[in-house]
PDB file of C-alpha atoms and ligand atoms in Angstrom:
ATOM      1  CA  MET A  13      -0.509   7.609  25.484  1.00 43.00           C
ATOM      2  CA  THR A  14      -3.002   8.446  28.191  1.00 42.00           C
ATOM      3  CA  ALA A  15      -6.218   6.525  28.018  1.00 43.00           C
ATOM      4  CA  GLN A  16      -8.832   9.197  28.589  1.00 43.00           C
ATOM      5  CA  GLU A  17      -7.587  12.026  26.387  1.00 46.00           C
ATOM      6  CA  PRO A  18     -10.360  13.308  24.137  1.00 45.00           C
ATOM      7  CA  GLY A  19      -9.607  12.275  20.588  1.00 47.00           C
ATOM      8  CA  SER A  20      -7.344   9.479  21.740  1.00 53.00           C
ATOM      9  CA  ALA A  21      -7.910   5.938  20.559  1.00 53.00           C
ATOM     10  CA  THR A  22     -10.010   5.141  23.597  1.00 58.00           C
ATOM     11  CA  ALA A  23     -12.426   8.083  23.615  1.00 66.00           C
ATOM     12  CA  ASN A  24     -16.011   6.996  22.855  1.00 77.00           C
ATOM     13  CA  ARG A  25     -15.097   3.385  23.273  1.00 82.00           C
ATOM     14  CA  GLY A  26     -17.777   0.981  22.080  1.00 84.00           C
ATOM     15  CA  GLU A  27     -19.227   3.141  19.283  1.00 93.00           C
ATOM     16  CA  PRO A  28     -19.218   1.616  15.797  1.00 96.00           C
ATOM     17  CA  LEU A  29     -15.967   2.705  14.143  1.00 97.00           C
ATOM     18  CA  VAL A  30     -15.607   0.552  11.031  1.00 97.00           C
ATOM     19  CA  VAL A  31     -18.838  -0.647   9.457  1.00 97.00           C
ATOM     20  CA  LEU A  32     -19.040  -2.828   6.355  1.00 98.00           C
ATOM     21  CA  SER A  33     -22.483  -3.474   4.968  1.00 97.00           C
ATOM     22  CA  ASN A  34     -23.304  -5.813   2.095  1.00 97.00           C
ATOM     23  CA  VAL A  35     -19.769  -5.506   0.729  1.00 97.00           C
ATOM     24  CA  GLN A  36     -19.193  -7.450  -2.474  1.00 98.00           C
ATOM     25  CA  LYS A  37     -15.940  -7.768  -4.369  1.00 98.00           C
ATOM     26  CA  HIS A  38     -15.181  -9.695  -7.535  1.00 98.00           C
ATOM     27  CA  PHE A  39     -11.897 -10.313  -9.306  1.00 97.00           C
ATOM     28  CA  GLY A  40     -13.242 -11.269 -12.716  1.00 96.00           C
ATOM     29  CA  GLN A  41     -15.274 -14.434 -12.148  1.00 96.00           C
ATOM     30  CA  LEU A  42     -14.004 -14.869  -8.599  1.00 97.00           C
ATOM     31  CA  HIS A  43     -16.381 -13.684  -5.887  1.00 98.00           C
ATOM     32  CA  ALA A  44     -13.679 -12.641  -3.415  1.00 98.00           C
ATOM     33  CA  LEU A  45     -15.896 -10.963  -0.791  1.00 98.00           C
ATOM     34  CA  LYS A  46     -19.462 -12.171  -0.392  1.00 98.00           C
ATOM     35  CA  ASP A  47     -21.978  -9.945   1.333  1.00 98.00           C
ATOM     36  CA  ILE A  48     -19.672  -8.915   4.151  1.00 98.00           C
ATOM     37  CA  GLU A  49     -21.437  -7.476   7.184  1.00 98.00           C
ATOM     38  CA  LEU A  50     -19.027  -6.400   9.886  1.00 98.00           C
ATOM     39  CA  THR A  51     -19.084  -3.769  12.592  1.00 98.00           C
ATOM     40  CA  VAL A  52     -15.926  -3.111  14.551  1.00 98.00           C
ATOM     41  CA  LYS A  53     -16.422  -0.955  17.608  1.00 97.00           C
ATOM     42  CA  ARG A  54     -13.997   1.596  18.907  1.00 97.00           C
ATOM     43  CA  GLY A  55     -11.503  -0.132  21.177  1.00 96.00           C
ATOM     44  CA  GLU A  56     -12.414  -3.564  19.882  1.00 97.00           C
ATOM     45  CA  VAL A  57      -9.848  -6.146  18.740  1.00 98.00           C
ATOM     46  CA  VAL A  58     -11.117  -8.434  16.004  1.00 98.00           C
ATOM     47  CA  VAL A  59      -9.018 -11.358  14.838  1.00 98.00           C
ATOM     48  CA  VAL A  60      -9.719 -12.655  11.337  1.00 98.00           C
ATOM     49  CA  ILE A  61      -8.727 -16.206  10.566  1.00 96.00           C
ATOM     50  CA  GLY A  62      -9.374 -18.569   7.711  1.00 96.00           C
ATOM     51  CA  PRO A  63      -7.704 -20.620   5.015  1.00 96.00           C
ATOM     52  CA  SER A  64      -5.441 -19.136   2.396  1.00 96.00           C
ATOM     53  CA  GLY A  65      -7.465 -17.483  -0.361  1.00 97.00           C
ATOM     54  CA  SER A  66     -10.539 -16.927   1.807  1.00 98.00           C
ATOM     55  CA  GLY A  67     -10.470 -13.144   1.355  1.00 98.00           C
ATOM     56  CA  LYS A  68      -8.783 -11.942   4.542  1.00 98.00           C
ATOM     57  CA  SER A  69      -6.274  -9.674   2.814  1.00 98.00           C
ATOM     58  CA  THR A  70      -8.899  -8.397   0.415  1.00 98.00           C
ATOM     59  CA  LEU A  71     -11.081  -7.508   3.386  1.00 98.00           C
ATOM     60  CA  CYS A  72      -8.244  -5.501   4.963  1.00 97.00           C
ATOM     61  CA  ARG A  73      -7.410  -3.843   1.675  1.00 96.00           C
ATOM     62  CA  THR A  74     -10.968  -2.673   1.097  1.00 96.00           C
ATOM     63  CA  ILE A  75     -10.991  -0.936   4.476  1.00 95.00           C
ATOM     64  CA  ASN A  76      -8.227   1.473   3.466  1.00 90.00           C
ATOM     65  CA  ARG A  77      -9.299   1.439  -0.160  1.00 91.00           C
ATOM     66  CA  LEU A  78      -6.257  -0.301  -1.540  1.00 92.00           C
ATOM     67  CA  GLU A  79      -9.090  -2.250  -3.209  1.00 94.00           C
ATOM     68  CA  THR A  80     -12.360  -0.858  -4.456  1.00 93.00           C
ATOM     69  CA  THR A  81     -15.618  -2.682  -3.795  1.00 95.00           C
ATOM     70  CA  ASP A  82     -18.340  -3.581  -6.287  1.00 96.00           C
ATOM     71  CA  GLU A  83     -21.285  -3.115  -3.976  1.00 95.00           C
ATOM     72  CA  GLY A  84     -22.102  -2.217  -0.420  1.00 96.00           C
ATOM     73  CA  THR A  85     -20.839   0.488   1.881  1.00 95.00           C
ATOM     74  CA  ILE A  86     -17.893   0.929   4.198  1.00 96.00           C
ATOM     75  CA  THR A  87     -17.833   3.713   6.729  1.00 95.00           C
ATOM     76  CA  LEU A  88     -15.056   4.832   9.047  1.00 95.00           C
ATOM     77  CA  ASP A  89     -16.211   6.806  12.048  1.00 94.00           C
ATOM     78  CA  GLY A  90     -19.561   7.413  10.353  1.00 93.00           C
ATOM     79  CA  GLN A  91     -18.085   8.677   7.070  1.00 91.00           C
ATOM     80  CA  PRO A  92     -18.138   6.734   3.797  1.00 92.00           C
ATOM     81  CA  LEU A  93     -14.638   5.966   2.547  1.00 91.00           C
ATOM     82  CA  PRO A  94     -13.428   8.700   0.197  1.00 85.00           C
ATOM     83  CA  GLN A  95     -12.787   7.715  -3.417  1.00 81.00           C
ATOM     84  CA  GLU A  96      -9.716   9.725  -4.315  1.00 81.00           C
ATOM     85  CA  GLY A  97      -7.464  12.719  -3.826  1.00 82.00           C
ATOM     86  CA  LYS A  98      -6.568  14.360  -0.556  1.00 84.00           C
ATOM     87  CA  ALA A  99      -9.464  12.770   1.278  1.00 85.00           C
ATOM     88  CA  LEU A 100      -8.161   9.346   0.311  1.00 87.00           C
ATOM     89  CA  ALA A 101      -4.667  10.223   1.547  1.00 84.00           C
ATOM     90  CA  ALA A 102      -6.237  11.356   4.809  1.00 83.00           C
ATOM     91  CA  LEU A 103      -8.121   8.080   5.082  1.00 86.00           C
ATOM     92  CA  ARG A 104      -4.922   6.095   4.612  1.00 84.00           C
ATOM     93  CA  ALA A 105      -3.458   8.047   7.519  1.00 87.00           C
ATOM     94  CA  GLU A 106      -6.427   7.143   9.709  1.00 93.00           C
ATOM     95  CA  VAL A 107      -6.250   3.463   8.895  1.00 95.00           C
ATOM     96  CA  GLY A 108      -2.818   2.206   9.902  1.00 95.00           C
ATOM     97  CA  MET A 109      -1.740  -0.875   8.028  1.00 95.00           C
ATOM     98  CA  VAL A 110       0.957  -3.390   8.859  1.00 96.00           C
ATOM     99  CA  PHE A 111       1.685  -6.074   6.282  1.00 94.00           C
ATOM    100  CA  GLN A 112       3.481  -9.376   6.321  1.00 92.00           C
ATOM    101  CA  SER A 113       6.398  -7.761   4.486  1.00 91.00           C
ATOM    102  CA  PHE A 114       7.477  -4.750   6.477  1.00 87.00           C
ATOM    103  CA  ASN A 115       7.603  -2.320   3.542  1.00 89.00           C
ATOM    104  CA  LEU A 116       9.956   0.139   5.212  1.00 96.00           C
ATOM    105  CA  PHE A 117      11.705   2.658   2.989  1.00 96.00           C
ATOM    106  CA  ALA A 118      15.111   1.030   2.497  1.00 97.00           C
ATOM    107  CA  HIS A 119      17.023   4.263   1.846  1.00 97.00           C
ATOM    108  CA  LYS A 120      15.669   6.141   4.823  1.00 98.00           C
ATOM    109  CA  THR A 121      16.727   5.721   8.424  1.00 98.00           C
ATOM    110  CA  ILE A 122      14.401   4.186  10.971  1.00 98.00           C
ATOM    111  CA  LEU A 123      13.693   7.645  12.366  1.00 98.00           C
ATOM    112  CA  GLU A 124      12.956   9.039   8.891  1.00 98.00           C
ATOM    113  CA  ASN A 125      10.650   6.121   8.158  1.00 98.00           C
ATOM    114  CA  VAL A 126       8.550   7.125  11.139  1.00 98.00           C
ATOM    115  CA  THR A 127       8.649  10.922  10.670  1.00 98.00           C
ATOM    116  CA  LEU A 128       7.910  10.972   6.943  1.00 96.00           C
ATOM    117  CA  GLY A 129       4.128  10.520   7.177  1.00 93.00           C
ATOM    118  CA  PRO A 130       3.518  12.996   9.987  1.00 95.00           C
ATOM    119  CA  ILE A 131       5.642  15.645   8.202  1.00 96.00           C
ATOM    120  CA  LYS A 132       4.260  15.082   4.675  1.00 92.00           C
ATOM    121  CA  VAL A 133       0.655  14.134   5.379  1.00 89.00           C
ATOM    122  CA  ARG A 134      -0.054  15.729   8.744  1.00 88.00           C
ATOM    123  CA  GLY A 135       2.098  18.826   8.181  1.00 92.00           C
ATOM    124  CA  MET A 136       3.905  18.325  11.467  1.00 96.00           C
ATOM    125  CA  GLY A 137       7.150  20.209  12.117  1.00 97.00           C
ATOM    126  CA  LYS A 138      10.362  18.183  11.911  1.00 97.00           C
ATOM    127  CA  ALA A 139      11.362  18.599  15.558  1.00 98.00           C
ATOM    128  CA  GLU A 140       7.959  17.595  16.837  1.00 98.00           C
ATOM    129  CA  ALA A 141       7.770  14.653  14.428  1.00 98.00           C
ATOM    130  CA  GLU A 142      11.179  13.438  15.580  1.00 98.00           C
ATOM    131  CA  LYS A 143      10.299  13.739  19.236  1.00 98.00           C
ATOM    132  CA  LYS A 144       7.147  11.762  18.707  1.00 98.00           C
ATOM    133  CA  ALA A 145       8.900   9.190  16.518  1.00 98.00           C
ATOM    134  CA  ARG A 146      11.528   8.592  19.206  1.00 98.00           C
ATOM    135  CA  GLU A 147       8.787   8.074  21.800  1.00 98.00           C
ATOM    136  CA  LEU A 148       7.060   5.557  19.555  1.00 98.00           C
ATOM    137  CA  LEU A 149      10.297   3.761  18.715  1.00 98.00           C
ATOM    138  CA  ASP A 150      11.029   3.515  22.450  1.00 97.00           C
ATOM    139  CA  ARG A 151       7.572   2.189  23.020  1.00 96.00           C
ATOM    140  CA  VAL A 152       8.057  -0.659  20.534  1.00 97.00           C
ATOM    141  CA  GLY A 153      11.555  -1.316  21.895  1.00 96.00           C
ATOM    142  CA  VAL A 154      13.749  -0.084  19.027  1.00 97.00           C
ATOM    143  CA  GLY A 155      14.558   3.453  20.178  1.00 97.00           C
ATOM    144  CA  HIS A 156      18.295   2.718  20.124  1.00 97.00           C
ATOM    145  CA  GLN A 157      18.069   1.800  16.411  1.00 97.00           C
ATOM    146  CA  ALA A 158      16.681   5.155  15.257  1.00 98.00           C
ATOM    147  CA  ASP A 159      19.659   6.168  13.133  1.00 98.00           C
ATOM    148  CA  LYS A 160      20.157   2.820  11.389  1.00 98.00           C
ATOM    149  CA  TYR A 161      18.722   1.692   8.067  1.00 98.00           C
ATOM    150  CA  PRO A 162      16.062  -1.033   7.804  1.00 97.00           C
ATOM    151  CA  ALA A 163      18.461  -3.677   6.435  1.00 97.00           C
ATOM    152  CA  GLN A 164      20.551  -3.338   9.614  1.00 98.00           C
ATOM    153  CA  LEU A 165      17.620  -4.503  11.744  1.00 97.00           C
ATOM    154  CA  SER A 166      16.180  -7.974  12.276  1.00 96.00           C
ATOM    155  CA  GLY A 167      12.778  -8.819  10.808  1.00 96.00           C
ATOM    156  CA  GLY A 168      11.126  -8.514  14.203  1.00 97.00           C
ATOM    157  CA  GLN A 169      12.683  -5.094  14.750  1.00 97.00           C
ATOM    158  CA  GLN A 170      11.641  -3.932  11.288  1.00 97.00           C
ATOM    159  CA  GLN A 171       8.086  -5.042  11.897  1.00 97.00           C
ATOM    160  CA  ARG A 172       8.027  -3.113  15.171  1.00 98.00           C
ATOM    161  CA  VAL A 173       9.260  -0.046  13.282  1.00 98.00           C
ATOM    162  CA  ALA A 174       6.429  -0.592  10.793  1.00 98.00           C
ATOM    163  CA  ILE A 175       3.990  -0.550  13.707  1.00 98.00           C
ATOM    164  CA  ALA A 176       5.558   2.646  15.091  1.00 98.00           C
ATOM    165  CA  ARG A 177       5.357   4.227  11.644  1.00 97.00           C
ATOM    166  CA  ALA A 178       1.637   3.478  11.408  1.00 96.00           C
ATOM    167  CA  LEU A 179       1.040   4.739  14.963  1.00 97.00           C
ATOM    168  CA  ALA A 180       2.827   8.011  14.202  1.00 97.00           C
ATOM    169  CA  MET A 181      -0.157   8.981  12.044  1.00 95.00           C
ATOM    170  CA  GLU A 182      -2.480   8.571  15.038  1.00 95.00           C
ATOM    171  CA  PRO A 183      -4.730   6.162  13.198  1.00 96.00           C
ATOM    172  CA  LYS A 184      -8.281   5.484  14.307  1.00 96.00           C
ATOM    173  CA  VAL A 185      -7.866   1.811  13.548  1.00 97.00           C
ATOM    174  CA  MET A 186      -4.917  -0.475  12.902  1.00 98.00           C
ATOM    175  CA  LEU A 187      -5.087  -3.292  10.378  1.00 98.00           C
ATOM    176  CA  PHE A 188      -2.562  -6.084  10.644  1.00 98.00           C
ATOM    177  CA  ASP A 189      -2.357  -8.577   7.788  1.00 97.00           C
ATOM    178  CA  GLU A 190      -0.412 -11.615   8.972  1.00 97.00           C
ATOM    179  CA  PRO A 191       2.212  -9.417  10.642  1.00 97.00           C
ATOM    180  CA  THR A 192       4.271 -12.298  11.973  1.00 97.00           C
ATOM    181  CA  SER A 193       4.041 -14.746   9.067  1.00 95.00           C
ATOM    182  CA  ALA A 194       7.363 -13.736   7.534  1.00 93.00           C
ATOM    183  CA  LEU A 195       9.259 -13.753  10.822  1.00 95.00           C
ATOM    184  CA  ASP A 196      11.595 -16.318  12.269  1.00 93.00           C
ATOM    185  CA  PRO A 197       9.930 -18.046  15.227  1.00 91.00           C
ATOM    186  CA  GLU A 198      12.065 -16.323  17.853  1.00 91.00           C
ATOM    187  CA  MET A 199      10.935 -12.905  16.624  1.00 95.00           C
ATOM    188  CA  ILE A 200       7.219 -13.566  16.582  1.00 96.00           C
ATOM    189  CA  LYS A 201       6.712 -12.956  20.279  1.00 96.00           C
ATOM    190  CA  GLU A 202       8.405  -9.545  20.322  1.00 96.00           C
ATOM    191  CA  VAL A 203       5.981  -8.336  17.658  1.00 97.00           C
ATOM    192  CA  LEU A 204       2.923  -9.941  19.262  1.00 97.00           C
ATOM    193  CA  ASP A 205       3.886  -8.383  22.602  1.00 96.00           C
ATOM    194  CA  VAL A 206       3.778  -4.933  21.031  1.00 97.00           C
ATOM    195  CA  MET A 207       0.375  -5.739  19.543  1.00 98.00           C
ATOM    196  CA  VAL A 208      -0.991  -7.010  22.850  1.00 97.00           C
ATOM    197  CA  ASP A 209       0.248  -3.815  24.496  1.00 96.00           C
ATOM    198  CA  LEU A 210      -1.506  -1.756  21.842  1.00 97.00           C
ATOM    199  CA  ALA A 211      -4.725  -3.705  22.345  1.00 96.00           C
ATOM    200  CA  GLU A 212      -4.534  -3.163  26.087  1.00 95.00           C
ATOM    201  CA  GLN A 213      -4.159   0.559  25.515  1.00 95.00           C
ATOM    202  CA  GLY A 214      -7.475   0.593  23.696  1.00 96.00           C
ATOM    203  CA  MET A 215      -6.466   0.695  20.042  1.00 97.00           C
ATOM    204  CA  THR A 216      -9.126  -0.549  17.637  1.00 98.00           C
ATOM    205  CA  MET A 217      -7.523  -3.411  15.747  1.00 98.00           C
ATOM    206  CA  ILE A 218      -8.380  -5.808  12.946  1.00 98.00           C
ATOM    207  CA  VAL A 219      -5.776  -8.535  12.923  1.00 98.00           C
ATOM    208  CA  VAL A 220      -5.415 -11.297  10.356  1.00 98.00           C
ATOM    209  CA  THR A 221      -3.376 -13.940  12.116  1.00 96.00           C
ATOM    210  CA  HIS A 222      -3.270 -17.598  12.913  1.00 91.00           C
ATOM    211  CA  GLU A 223      -1.506 -16.919  16.206  1.00 93.00           C
ATOM    212  CA  MET A 224      -3.976 -18.475  18.600  1.00 90.00           C
ATOM    213  CA  GLY A 225      -2.117 -17.217  21.656  1.00 92.00           C
ATOM    214  CA  PHE A 226      -2.600 -13.656  20.473  1.00 95.00           C
ATOM    215  CA  ALA A 227      -6.261 -14.278  19.690  1.00 95.00           C
ATOM    216  CA  ARG A 228      -6.903 -15.763  23.106  1.00 93.00           C
ATOM    217  CA  THR A 229      -5.054 -12.989  24.921  1.00 93.00           C
ATOM    218  CA  ALA A 230      -6.141  -9.938  22.990  1.00 96.00           C
ATOM    219  CA  ALA A 231      -9.164 -10.600  20.778  1.00 97.00           C
ATOM    220  CA  ASP A 232     -12.659  -9.574  21.732  1.00 97.00           C
ATOM    221  CA  ARG A 233     -13.999 -11.471  18.756  1.00 97.00           C
ATOM    222  CA  VAL A 234     -12.773 -13.973  16.204  1.00 97.00           C
ATOM    223  CA  ILE A 235     -14.105 -13.924  12.669  1.00 97.00           C
ATOM    224  CA  PHE A 236     -13.680 -17.016  10.557  1.00 97.00           C
ATOM    225  CA  MET A 237     -13.707 -16.548   6.783  1.00 98.00           C
ATOM    226  CA  ALA A 238     -13.978 -19.153   4.051  1.00 97.00           C
ATOM    227  CA  ASP A 239     -14.495 -18.653   0.312  1.00 97.00           C
ATOM    228  CA  GLY A 240     -14.975 -14.907   0.649  1.00 98.00           C
ATOM    229  CA  ALA A 241     -17.669 -15.074   3.311  1.00 98.00           C
ATOM    230  CA  ILE A 242     -17.757 -14.623   7.068  1.00 98.00           C
ATOM    231  CA  VAL A 243     -18.774 -18.111   8.107  1.00 97.00           C
ATOM    232  CA  GLU A 244     -18.613 -17.758  11.847  1.00 97.00           C
ATOM    233  CA  GLU A 245     -17.904 -15.180  14.523  1.00 96.00           C
ATOM    234  CA  ASN A 246     -17.530 -15.749  18.183  1.00 95.00           C
ATOM    235  CA  THR A 247     -15.481 -15.078  21.288  1.00 96.00           C
ATOM    236  CA  PRO A 248     -12.004 -16.629  21.055  1.00 95.00           C
ATOM    237  CA  GLU A 249     -12.849 -19.106  23.827  1.00 93.00           C
ATOM    238  CA  GLU A 250     -15.945 -20.378  22.038  1.00 94.00           C
ATOM    239  CA  PHE A 251     -14.372 -20.313  18.626  1.00 95.00           C
ATOM    240  CA  PHE A 252     -11.326 -22.350  19.528  1.00 93.00           C
ATOM    241  CA  THR A 253     -12.995 -24.817  21.869  1.00 93.00           C
ATOM    242  CA  ASN A 254     -16.372 -25.171  20.198  1.00 94.00           C
ATOM    243  CA  PRO A 255     -16.453 -24.004  16.562  1.00 94.00           C
ATOM    244  CA  SER A 256     -19.924 -24.401  15.108  1.00 93.00           C
ATOM    245  CA  SER A 257     -19.257 -24.735  11.364  1.00 95.00           C
ATOM    246  CA  ASP A 258     -17.675 -27.739   9.690  1.00 95.00           C
ATOM    247  CA  ARG A 259     -15.374 -25.390   7.766  1.00 95.00           C
ATOM    248  CA  ALA A 260     -13.993 -23.933  10.996  1.00 95.00           C
ATOM    249  CA  LYS A 261     -13.664 -27.361  12.629  1.00 95.00           C
ATOM    250  CA  ASP A 262     -11.781 -28.628   9.603  1.00 94.00           C
ATOM    251  CA  PHE A 263      -9.502 -25.567   9.517  1.00 94.00           C
ATOM    252  CA  LEU A 264      -8.736 -25.660  13.233  1.00 92.00           C
ATOM    253  CA  GLY A 265      -8.027 -29.384  12.964  1.00 91.00           C
ATOM    254  CA  LYS A 266      -5.291 -28.558  10.475  1.00 89.00           C
ATOM    255  CA  ILE A 267      -3.611 -25.676  12.256  1.00 83.00           C
ATOM    256  CA  LEU A 268      -3.871 -26.548  15.958  1.00 75.00           C
TER     257      LEU A 268
HETATM  258  P1  ADP B  18      -6.314 -14.492   1.939  1.00 65.70           P
HETATM  259  O1  ADP B  18      -5.680 -13.230   2.412  1.00 65.70           O
HETATM  260  O2  ADP B  18      -7.399 -14.986   2.833  1.00 65.70           O
HETATM  261  O3  ADP B  18      -5.305 -15.568   1.665  1.00 65.70           O
HETATM  262  P2  ADP B  18      -6.909 -12.932  -0.413  1.00 65.70           P
HETATM  263  O4  ADP B  18      -7.812 -11.867   0.049  1.00 65.70           O
HETATM  264  O5  ADP B  18      -5.498 -12.583  -0.660  1.00 65.70           O
HETATM  265  O6  ADP B  18      -7.035 -14.199   0.552  1.00 65.70           O
HETATM  266  O7  ADP B  18      -7.476 -13.531  -1.764  1.00 65.70           O
HETATM  267  C1  ADP B  18      -8.836 -13.945  -1.908  1.00 65.70           C
HETATM  268  C2  ADP B  18      -9.002 -14.475  -3.326  1.00 65.70           C
HETATM  269  O8  ADP B  18      -8.926 -13.379  -4.236  1.00 65.70           O
HETATM  270  C3  ADP B  18      -7.937 -15.467  -3.762  1.00 65.70           C
HETATM  271  O9  ADP B  18      -8.522 -16.434  -4.576  1.00 65.70           O
HETATM  272  C4  ADP B  18      -6.969 -14.604  -4.540  1.00 65.70           C
HETATM  273  O10 ADP B  18      -6.287 -15.354  -5.494  1.00 65.70           O
HETATM  274  C5  ADP B  18      -7.885 -13.582  -5.174  1.00 65.70           C
HETATM  275  N1  ADP B  18      -7.255 -12.289  -5.411  1.00 65.70           N
HETATM  276  C6  ADP B  18      -6.744 -11.459  -4.470  1.00 65.70           C
HETATM  277  N2  ADP B  18      -6.273 -10.332  -5.008  1.00 65.70           N
HETATM  278  C7  ADP B  18      -6.485 -10.442  -6.339  1.00 65.70           C
HETATM  279  C8  ADP B  18      -6.227  -9.597  -7.467  1.00 65.70           C
HETATM  280  N3  ADP B  18      -5.656  -8.390  -7.318  1.00 65.70           N
HETATM  281  N4  ADP B  18      -6.574 -10.042  -8.688  1.00 65.70           N
HETATM  282  C9  ADP B  18      -7.163 -11.254  -8.853  1.00 65.70           C
HETATM  283  N5  ADP B  18      -7.445 -12.091  -7.840  1.00 65.70           N
HETATM  284  C10 ADP B  18      -7.118 -11.706  -6.599  1.00 65.70           C
HETATM  285 MG1   MG B  19      -3.728 -12.806   2.879  1.00 65.70          MG
END
């Protein structure tokens, strides 16, 4: 990926790309997202941390409309999120998502996992999709595994394939929801390294993780959530050394 290509992830760096305004979400009586105001700029890396149940996954899921919202607006690149149909499928292609569980298609090869979206959703020809998929698989360090099936790969390798699969759609933003939480410790670094590389190349990223090393290396901003609200946001340095809220102090005391 070359950095200055028009239309690449790094063009128009610094413009608002994902904007949430007064977003509210309830699950029955539970107020899962409380008046969320968040602007993520193009090229920015935002790390979201907070206790279990604080709304981090729900926040990610609203951004690609895996969850609806009750109130407020979310825009991607200036456009409100589409509600349904083809426009919604297109949105999902523009918002790459990597989950804790890798969610690869078990009965398709690694190569097919990565080419499926570009062929089906983007209408790309098979040869072109395969060429691009091989480049992406090389980039995340699993090019030699292209003809295997997911179960033949380690968790860390599968997660890197999941990242390549999302990148194949040329997303405007990548959401990562605890991408290393299900991995054995020795595999965490190989996934984080790919993410750091992506951040350095200018990808806009929203990353739910408790990996402080990643946050310190790659994040422009840390957002701390508790009870469905954004309680604090700051640079990683400030956040980790000098959190201002008692909730954040308490949380960091438990995980660090
Ligand atoms: P986190 O990712 O920070 O652990 P979540 O966003 O998964 O938190 O969940 C926030 C809150 O919303 C939790 O109390 C959770 O139980 C609840 N919740 C999440 N999804 C649903 C759902 N589909 N139905 C009902 N409650 C939900
Ligand atoms: Mg979660």
